[in-house]
PDB file of C-alpha atoms in Angstrom:
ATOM      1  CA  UNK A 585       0.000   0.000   0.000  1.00 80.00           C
ATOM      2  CA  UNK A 586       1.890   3.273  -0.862  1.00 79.00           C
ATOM      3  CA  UNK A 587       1.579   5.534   2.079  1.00 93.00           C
ATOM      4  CA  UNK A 588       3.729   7.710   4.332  1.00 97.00           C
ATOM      5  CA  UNK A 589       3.965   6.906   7.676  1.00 97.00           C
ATOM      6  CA  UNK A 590       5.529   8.680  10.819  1.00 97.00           C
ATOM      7  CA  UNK A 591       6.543   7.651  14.111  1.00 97.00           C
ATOM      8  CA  UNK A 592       6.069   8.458  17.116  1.00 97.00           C
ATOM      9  CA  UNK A 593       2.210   8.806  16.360  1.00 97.00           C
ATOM     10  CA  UNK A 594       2.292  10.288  20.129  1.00 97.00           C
ATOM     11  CA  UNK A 595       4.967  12.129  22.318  1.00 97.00           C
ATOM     12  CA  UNK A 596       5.269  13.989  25.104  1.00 97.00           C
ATOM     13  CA  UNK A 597       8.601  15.437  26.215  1.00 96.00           C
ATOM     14  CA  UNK A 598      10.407  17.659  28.357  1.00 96.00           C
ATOM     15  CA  UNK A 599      12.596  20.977  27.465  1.00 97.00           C
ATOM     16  CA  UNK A 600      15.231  20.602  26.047  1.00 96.00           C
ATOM     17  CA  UNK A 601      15.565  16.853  25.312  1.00 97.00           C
ATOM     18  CA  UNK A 602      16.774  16.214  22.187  1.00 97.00           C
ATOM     19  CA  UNK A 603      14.074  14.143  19.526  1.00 97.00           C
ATOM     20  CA  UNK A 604      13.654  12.468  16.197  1.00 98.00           C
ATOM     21  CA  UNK A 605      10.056  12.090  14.461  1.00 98.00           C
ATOM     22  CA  UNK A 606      10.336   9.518  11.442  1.00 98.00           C
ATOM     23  CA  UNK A 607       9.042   9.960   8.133  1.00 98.00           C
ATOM     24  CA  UNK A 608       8.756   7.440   5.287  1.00 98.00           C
ATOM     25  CA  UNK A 609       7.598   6.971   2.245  1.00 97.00           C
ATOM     26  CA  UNK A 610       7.129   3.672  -0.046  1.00 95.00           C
ATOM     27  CA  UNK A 611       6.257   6.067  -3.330  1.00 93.00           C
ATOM     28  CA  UNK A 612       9.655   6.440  -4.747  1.00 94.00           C
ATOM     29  CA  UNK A 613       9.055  10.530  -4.248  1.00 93.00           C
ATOM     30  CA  UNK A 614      11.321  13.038  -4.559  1.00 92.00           C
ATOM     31  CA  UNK A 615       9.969  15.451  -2.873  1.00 92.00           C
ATOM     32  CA  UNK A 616       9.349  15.398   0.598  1.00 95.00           C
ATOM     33  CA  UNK A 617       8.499  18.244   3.474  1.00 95.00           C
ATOM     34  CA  UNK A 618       7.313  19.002   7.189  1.00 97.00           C
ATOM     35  CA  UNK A 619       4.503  20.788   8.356  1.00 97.00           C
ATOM     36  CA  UNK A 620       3.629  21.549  11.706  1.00 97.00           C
ATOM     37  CA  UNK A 621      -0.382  22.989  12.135  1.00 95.00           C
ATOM     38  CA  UNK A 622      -1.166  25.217  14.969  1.00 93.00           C
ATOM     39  CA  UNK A 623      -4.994  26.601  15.705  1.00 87.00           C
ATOM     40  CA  UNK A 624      -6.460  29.736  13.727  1.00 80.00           C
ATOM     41  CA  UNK A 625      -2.131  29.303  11.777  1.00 83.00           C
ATOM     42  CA  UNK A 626      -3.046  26.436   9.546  1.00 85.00           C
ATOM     43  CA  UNK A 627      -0.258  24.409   7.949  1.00 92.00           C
ATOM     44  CA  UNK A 628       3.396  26.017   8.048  1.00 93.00           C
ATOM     45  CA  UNK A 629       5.791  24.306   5.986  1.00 93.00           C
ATOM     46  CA  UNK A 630       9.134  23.718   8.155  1.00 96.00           C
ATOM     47  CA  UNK A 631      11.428  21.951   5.803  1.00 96.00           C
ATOM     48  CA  UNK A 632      11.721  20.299   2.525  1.00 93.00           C
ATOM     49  CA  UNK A 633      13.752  18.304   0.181  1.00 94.00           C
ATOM     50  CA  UNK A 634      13.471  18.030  -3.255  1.00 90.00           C
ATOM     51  CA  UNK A 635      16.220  14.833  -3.711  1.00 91.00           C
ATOM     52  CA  UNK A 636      18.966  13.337  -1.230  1.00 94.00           C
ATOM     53  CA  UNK A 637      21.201  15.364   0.093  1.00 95.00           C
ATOM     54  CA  UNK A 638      19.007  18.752  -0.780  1.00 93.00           C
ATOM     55  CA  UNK A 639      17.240  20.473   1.688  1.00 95.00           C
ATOM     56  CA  UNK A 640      15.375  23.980   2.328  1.00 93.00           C
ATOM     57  CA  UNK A 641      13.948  25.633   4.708  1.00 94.00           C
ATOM     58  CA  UNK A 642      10.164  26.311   4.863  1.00 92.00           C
ATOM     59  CA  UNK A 643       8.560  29.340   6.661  1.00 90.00           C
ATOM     60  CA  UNK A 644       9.003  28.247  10.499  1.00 95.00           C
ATOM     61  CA  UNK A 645      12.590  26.477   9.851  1.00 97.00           C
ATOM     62  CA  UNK A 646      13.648  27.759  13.404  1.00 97.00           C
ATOM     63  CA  UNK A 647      14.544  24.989  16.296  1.00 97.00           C
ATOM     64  CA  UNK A 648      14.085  22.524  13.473  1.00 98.00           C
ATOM     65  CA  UNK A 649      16.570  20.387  11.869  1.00 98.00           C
ATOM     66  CA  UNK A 650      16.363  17.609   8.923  1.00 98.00           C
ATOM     67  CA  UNK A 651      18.271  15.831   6.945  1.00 97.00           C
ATOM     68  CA  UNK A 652      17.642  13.757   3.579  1.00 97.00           C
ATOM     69  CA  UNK A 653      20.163  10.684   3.275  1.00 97.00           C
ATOM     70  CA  UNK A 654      18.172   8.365   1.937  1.00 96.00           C
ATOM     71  CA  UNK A 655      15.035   8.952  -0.513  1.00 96.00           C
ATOM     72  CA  UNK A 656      12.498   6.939   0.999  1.00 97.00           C
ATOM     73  CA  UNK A 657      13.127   9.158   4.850  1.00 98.00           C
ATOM     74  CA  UNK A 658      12.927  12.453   6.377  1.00 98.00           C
ATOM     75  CA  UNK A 659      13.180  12.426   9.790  1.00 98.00           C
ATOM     76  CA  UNK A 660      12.830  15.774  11.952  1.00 98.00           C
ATOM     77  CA  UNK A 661      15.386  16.889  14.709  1.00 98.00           C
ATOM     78  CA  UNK A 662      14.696  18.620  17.507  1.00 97.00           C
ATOM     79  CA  UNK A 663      17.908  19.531  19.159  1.00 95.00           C
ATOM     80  CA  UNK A 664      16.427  21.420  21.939  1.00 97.00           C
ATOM     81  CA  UNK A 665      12.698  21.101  22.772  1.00 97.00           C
ATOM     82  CA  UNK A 666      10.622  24.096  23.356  1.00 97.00           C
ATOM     83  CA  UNK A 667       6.710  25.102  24.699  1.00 97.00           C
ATOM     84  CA  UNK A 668       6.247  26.785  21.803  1.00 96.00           C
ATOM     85  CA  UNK A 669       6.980  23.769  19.671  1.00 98.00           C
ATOM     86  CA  UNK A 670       4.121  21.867  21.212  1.00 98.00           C
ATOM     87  CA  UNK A 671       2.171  20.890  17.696  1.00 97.00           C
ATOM     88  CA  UNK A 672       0.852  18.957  15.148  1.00 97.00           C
ATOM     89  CA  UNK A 673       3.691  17.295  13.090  1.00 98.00           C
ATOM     90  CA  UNK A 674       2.885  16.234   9.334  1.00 98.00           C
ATOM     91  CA  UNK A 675       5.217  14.692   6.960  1.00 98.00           C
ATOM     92  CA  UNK A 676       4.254  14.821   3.354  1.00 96.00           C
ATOM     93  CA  UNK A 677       5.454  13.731  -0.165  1.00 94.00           C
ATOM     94  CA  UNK A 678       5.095  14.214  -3.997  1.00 90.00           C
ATOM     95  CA  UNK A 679       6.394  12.352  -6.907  1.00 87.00           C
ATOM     96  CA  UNK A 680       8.424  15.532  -8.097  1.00 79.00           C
ATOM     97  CA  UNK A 681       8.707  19.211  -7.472  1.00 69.00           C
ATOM     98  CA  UNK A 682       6.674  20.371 -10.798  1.00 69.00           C
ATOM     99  CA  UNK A 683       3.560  22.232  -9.594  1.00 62.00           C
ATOM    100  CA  UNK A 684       0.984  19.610 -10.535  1.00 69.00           C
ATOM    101  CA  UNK A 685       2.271  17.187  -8.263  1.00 74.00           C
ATOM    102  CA  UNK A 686      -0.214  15.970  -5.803  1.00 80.00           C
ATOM    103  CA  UNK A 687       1.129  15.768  -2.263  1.00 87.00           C
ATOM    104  CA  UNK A 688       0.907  13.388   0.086  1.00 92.00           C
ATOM    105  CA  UNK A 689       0.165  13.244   3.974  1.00 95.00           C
ATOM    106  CA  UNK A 690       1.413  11.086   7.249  1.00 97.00           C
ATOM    107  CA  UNK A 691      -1.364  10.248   9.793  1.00 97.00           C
ATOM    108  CA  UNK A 692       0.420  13.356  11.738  1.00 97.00           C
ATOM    109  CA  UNK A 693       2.483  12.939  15.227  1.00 98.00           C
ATOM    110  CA  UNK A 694       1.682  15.089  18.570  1.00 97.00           C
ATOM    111  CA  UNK A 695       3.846  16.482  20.032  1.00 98.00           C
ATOM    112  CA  UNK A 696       3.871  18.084  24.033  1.00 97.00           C
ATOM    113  CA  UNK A 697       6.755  19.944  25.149  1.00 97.00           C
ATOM    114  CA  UNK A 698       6.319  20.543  28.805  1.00 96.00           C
TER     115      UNK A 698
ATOM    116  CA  UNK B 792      -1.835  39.950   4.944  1.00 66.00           C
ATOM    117  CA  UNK B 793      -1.651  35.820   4.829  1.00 76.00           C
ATOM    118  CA  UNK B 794      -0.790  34.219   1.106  1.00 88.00           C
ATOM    119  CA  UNK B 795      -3.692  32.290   1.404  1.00 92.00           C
ATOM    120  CA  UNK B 796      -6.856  33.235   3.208  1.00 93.00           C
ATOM    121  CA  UNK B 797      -9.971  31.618   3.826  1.00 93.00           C
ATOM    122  CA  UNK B 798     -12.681  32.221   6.223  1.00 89.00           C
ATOM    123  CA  UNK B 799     -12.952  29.898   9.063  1.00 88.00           C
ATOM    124  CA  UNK B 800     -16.021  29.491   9.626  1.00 87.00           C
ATOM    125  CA  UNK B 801     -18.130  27.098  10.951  1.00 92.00           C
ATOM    126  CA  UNK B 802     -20.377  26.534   8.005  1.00 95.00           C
ATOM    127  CA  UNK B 803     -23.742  24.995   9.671  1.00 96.00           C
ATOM    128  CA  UNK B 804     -26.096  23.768   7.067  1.00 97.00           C
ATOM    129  CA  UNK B 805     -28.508  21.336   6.576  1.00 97.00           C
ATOM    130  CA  UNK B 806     -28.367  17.994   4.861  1.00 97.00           C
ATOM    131  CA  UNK B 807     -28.731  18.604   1.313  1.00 97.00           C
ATOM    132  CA  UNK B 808     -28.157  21.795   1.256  1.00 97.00           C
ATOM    133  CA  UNK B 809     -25.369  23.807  -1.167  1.00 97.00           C
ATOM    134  CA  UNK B 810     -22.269  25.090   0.514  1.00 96.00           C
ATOM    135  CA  UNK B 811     -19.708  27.124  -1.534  1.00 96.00           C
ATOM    136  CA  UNK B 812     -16.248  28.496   0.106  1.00 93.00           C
ATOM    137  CA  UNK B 813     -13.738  30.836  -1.180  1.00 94.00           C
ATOM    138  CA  UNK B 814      -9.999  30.862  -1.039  1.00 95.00           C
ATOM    139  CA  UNK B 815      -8.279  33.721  -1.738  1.00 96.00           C
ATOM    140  CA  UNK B 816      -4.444  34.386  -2.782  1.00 94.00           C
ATOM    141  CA  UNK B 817      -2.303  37.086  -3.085  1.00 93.00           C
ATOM    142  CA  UNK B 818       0.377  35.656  -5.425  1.00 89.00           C
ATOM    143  CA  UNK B 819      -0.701  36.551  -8.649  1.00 88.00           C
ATOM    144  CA  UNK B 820       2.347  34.449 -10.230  1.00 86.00           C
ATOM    145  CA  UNK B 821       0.744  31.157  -8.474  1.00 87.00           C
ATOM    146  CA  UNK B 822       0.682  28.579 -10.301  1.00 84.00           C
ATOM    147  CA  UNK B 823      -1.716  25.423  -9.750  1.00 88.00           C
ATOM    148  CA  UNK B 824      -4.651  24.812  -6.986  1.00 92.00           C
ATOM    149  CA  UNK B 825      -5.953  22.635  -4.920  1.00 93.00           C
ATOM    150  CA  UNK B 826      -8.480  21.613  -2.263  1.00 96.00           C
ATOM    151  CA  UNK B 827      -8.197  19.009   0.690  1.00 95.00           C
ATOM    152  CA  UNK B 828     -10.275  17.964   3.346  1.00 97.00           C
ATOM    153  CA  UNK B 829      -9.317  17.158   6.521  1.00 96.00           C
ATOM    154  CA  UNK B 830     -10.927  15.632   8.981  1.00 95.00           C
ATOM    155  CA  UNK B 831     -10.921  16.115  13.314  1.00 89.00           C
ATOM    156  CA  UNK B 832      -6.726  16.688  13.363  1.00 76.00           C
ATOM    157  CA  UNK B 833      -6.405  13.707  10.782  1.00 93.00           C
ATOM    158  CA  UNK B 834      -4.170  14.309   7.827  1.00 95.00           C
ATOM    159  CA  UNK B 835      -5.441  16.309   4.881  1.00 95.00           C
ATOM    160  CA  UNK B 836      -6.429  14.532   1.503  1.00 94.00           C
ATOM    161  CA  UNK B 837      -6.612  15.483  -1.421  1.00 93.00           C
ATOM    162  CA  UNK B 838     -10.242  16.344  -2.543  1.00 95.00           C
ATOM    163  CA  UNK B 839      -9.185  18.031  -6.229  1.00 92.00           C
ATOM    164  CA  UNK B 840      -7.098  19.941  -7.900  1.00 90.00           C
ATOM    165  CA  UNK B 841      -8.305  22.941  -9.631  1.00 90.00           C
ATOM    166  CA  UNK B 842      -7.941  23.889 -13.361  1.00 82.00           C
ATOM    167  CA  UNK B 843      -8.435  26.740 -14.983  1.00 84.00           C
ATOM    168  CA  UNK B 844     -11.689  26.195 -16.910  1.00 84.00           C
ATOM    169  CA  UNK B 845     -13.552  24.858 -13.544  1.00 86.00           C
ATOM    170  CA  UNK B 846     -13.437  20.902 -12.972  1.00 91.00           C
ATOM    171  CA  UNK B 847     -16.643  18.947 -11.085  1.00 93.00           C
ATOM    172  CA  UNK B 848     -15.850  15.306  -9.714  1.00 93.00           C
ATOM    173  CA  UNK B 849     -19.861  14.084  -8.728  1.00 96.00           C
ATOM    174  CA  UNK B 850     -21.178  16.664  -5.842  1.00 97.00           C
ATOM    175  CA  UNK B 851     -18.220  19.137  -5.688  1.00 97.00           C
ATOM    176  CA  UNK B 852     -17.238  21.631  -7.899  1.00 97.00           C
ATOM    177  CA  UNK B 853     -13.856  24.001  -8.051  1.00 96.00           C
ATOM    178  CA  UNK B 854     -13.613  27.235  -9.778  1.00 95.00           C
ATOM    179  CA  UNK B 855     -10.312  29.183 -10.241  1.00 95.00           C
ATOM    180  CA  UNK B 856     -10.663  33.183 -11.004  1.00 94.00           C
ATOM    181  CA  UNK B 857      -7.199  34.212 -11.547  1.00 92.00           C
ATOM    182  CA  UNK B 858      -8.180  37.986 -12.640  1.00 93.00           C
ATOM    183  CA  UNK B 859      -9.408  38.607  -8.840  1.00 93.00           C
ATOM    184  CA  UNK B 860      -7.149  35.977  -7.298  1.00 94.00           C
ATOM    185  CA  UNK B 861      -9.424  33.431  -5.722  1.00 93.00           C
ATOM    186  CA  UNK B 862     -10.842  29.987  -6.112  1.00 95.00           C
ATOM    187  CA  UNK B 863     -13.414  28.554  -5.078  1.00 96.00           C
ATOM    188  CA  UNK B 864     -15.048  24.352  -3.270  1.00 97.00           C
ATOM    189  CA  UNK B 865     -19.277  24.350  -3.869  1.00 97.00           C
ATOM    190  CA  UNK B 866     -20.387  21.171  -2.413  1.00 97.00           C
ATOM    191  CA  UNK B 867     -24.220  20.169  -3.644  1.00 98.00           C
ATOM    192  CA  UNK B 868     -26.599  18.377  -1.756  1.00 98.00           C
ATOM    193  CA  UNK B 869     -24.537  18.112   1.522  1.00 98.00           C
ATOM    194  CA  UNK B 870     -24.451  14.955   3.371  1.00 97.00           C
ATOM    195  CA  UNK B 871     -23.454  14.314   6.957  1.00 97.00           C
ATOM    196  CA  UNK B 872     -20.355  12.412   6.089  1.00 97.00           C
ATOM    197  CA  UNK B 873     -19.418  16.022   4.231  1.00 98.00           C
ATOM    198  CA  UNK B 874     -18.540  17.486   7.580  1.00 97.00           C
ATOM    199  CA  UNK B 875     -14.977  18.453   7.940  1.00 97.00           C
ATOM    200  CA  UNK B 876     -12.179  21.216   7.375  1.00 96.00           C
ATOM    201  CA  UNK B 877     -11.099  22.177   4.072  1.00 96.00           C
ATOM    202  CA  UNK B 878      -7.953  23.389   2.745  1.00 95.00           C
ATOM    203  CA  UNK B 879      -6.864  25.379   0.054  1.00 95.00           C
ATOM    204  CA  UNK B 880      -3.236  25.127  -1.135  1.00 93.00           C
ATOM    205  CA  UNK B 881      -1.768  26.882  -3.602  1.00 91.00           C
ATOM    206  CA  UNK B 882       1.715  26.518  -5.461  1.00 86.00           C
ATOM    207  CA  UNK B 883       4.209  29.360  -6.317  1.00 75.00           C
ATOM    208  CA  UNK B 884       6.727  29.141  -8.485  1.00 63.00           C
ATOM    209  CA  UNK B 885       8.556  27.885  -6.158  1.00 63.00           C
ATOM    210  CA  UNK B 886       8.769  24.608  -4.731  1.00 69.00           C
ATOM    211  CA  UNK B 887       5.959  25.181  -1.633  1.00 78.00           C
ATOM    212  CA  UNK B 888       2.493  24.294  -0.928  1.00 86.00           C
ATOM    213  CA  UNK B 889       1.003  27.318   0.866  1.00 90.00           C
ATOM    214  CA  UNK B 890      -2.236  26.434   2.717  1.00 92.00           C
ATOM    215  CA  UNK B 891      -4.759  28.192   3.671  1.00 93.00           C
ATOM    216  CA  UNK B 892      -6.106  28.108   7.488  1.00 92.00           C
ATOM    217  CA  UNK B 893      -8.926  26.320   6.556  1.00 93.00           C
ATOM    218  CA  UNK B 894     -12.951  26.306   6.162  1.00 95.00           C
ATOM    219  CA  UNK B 895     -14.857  24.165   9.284  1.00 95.00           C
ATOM    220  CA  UNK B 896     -18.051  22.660   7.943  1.00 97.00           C
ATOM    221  CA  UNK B 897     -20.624  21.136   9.793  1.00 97.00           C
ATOM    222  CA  UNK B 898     -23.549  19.595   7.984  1.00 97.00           C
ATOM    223  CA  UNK B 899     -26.470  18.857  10.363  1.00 96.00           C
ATOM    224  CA  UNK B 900     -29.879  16.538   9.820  1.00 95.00           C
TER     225      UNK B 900
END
């Protein structure tokens, strides 16, 4: 079944301590991103990659890192854990980076930072 | 002002009823459009993408009106199961999705 799955589904952490959310996809895609969705903000992309090893940041890159080594997975890093990073995490994918692509979503990880 | 805007409701209508939301963008260079739905903090899926001369899959129908910058989800004869949050996206240029906050509809019997 193609699909994109993350893990943890479910966290709750505490400031500062460093995580990982995995992302990936069975599609063959090149293109993959983050989002994180906030009430009354909507979906802000984070990061994407448009191929291994290439990587840009989104509109809320900040306290976020990623990395791109394979093409199948995207995990997230957060090195230091914040409140204000409390959110909905969603991984997503597309075949390509061409405007007509349709993207992709993960079932979505929550995230507490207490 | 946002890239995308939409208002966020909540819609309340009947069953059977027509529904019609706007999206609006302020990137005239944007490229291609598209709606999702998503439903209670679920990931969004894609409902359709929008073309330029209007496109209608069964009940739903999206318009795109480039000259004022906007496009536009009607949903006919509303059921229940209809009841959700829907997204806009839109695509630059560039490589990003930009989504909208989204619309909340509730359709009641």
């Amino acid at each position: 079944e193609a699909q994109v799955t993350q893990n943890p589904r479910y966290l709750i952490t505490v400031t500062g301590k460093k995580l990982t959310v995995t992302c990936s996809q069975n599609m063959n895609h090149e293109y993959m991103s983050w989002y994180r969705q906030d009430p009354g903000l909507g979906l802000r992309q984070i990061y994407y990659s448009m191929n291994v090893e290439v990587t840009d940041k989104g509109d809320v890159p900040e306290g976020y890192k990623v990395s791109r080594k394979e093409k199948r997975n995207f995990p997230l890093i957060l090195e230091s854990p914040s409140p204000n990073q409390t959110s909905l995490y969603f991984c997503a994918s597309r075949p390509g980076w061409g405007t007509q692509e349709t993207q992709y979503f993960g079932p979505g990880t929550r995230l507490l930072v207490l | 002002r946002k890239e995308v805007e939409q208002d966020p409701g909540p819609f309340n209508v009947p069953e059977g009823a027509t529904v019609a939301f706007n999206c609006t963008y302020s990137n005239s260079a944007s490229q291609s459009f598209f709606w999702y739905r998503q439903d209670c903090r679920k990931e969004p899926k894609l409902l359709m993408s929008v073309y330029s001369s209007g496109n209608e899959d069964g009940r739903f129908t999206a318009q795109l009106n480039r000259a004022s910058q906007y496009i536009s989800l009607l949903i006919r004869d509303s059921k229940l199961s209809d009841s959700a949050t829907y997204l806009c996206a839109v695509n630059n240029a560039g490589n990003m999705l930009t989504f909208g906050g989204g619309t909340r509809l509730m359709v009641k019997p």
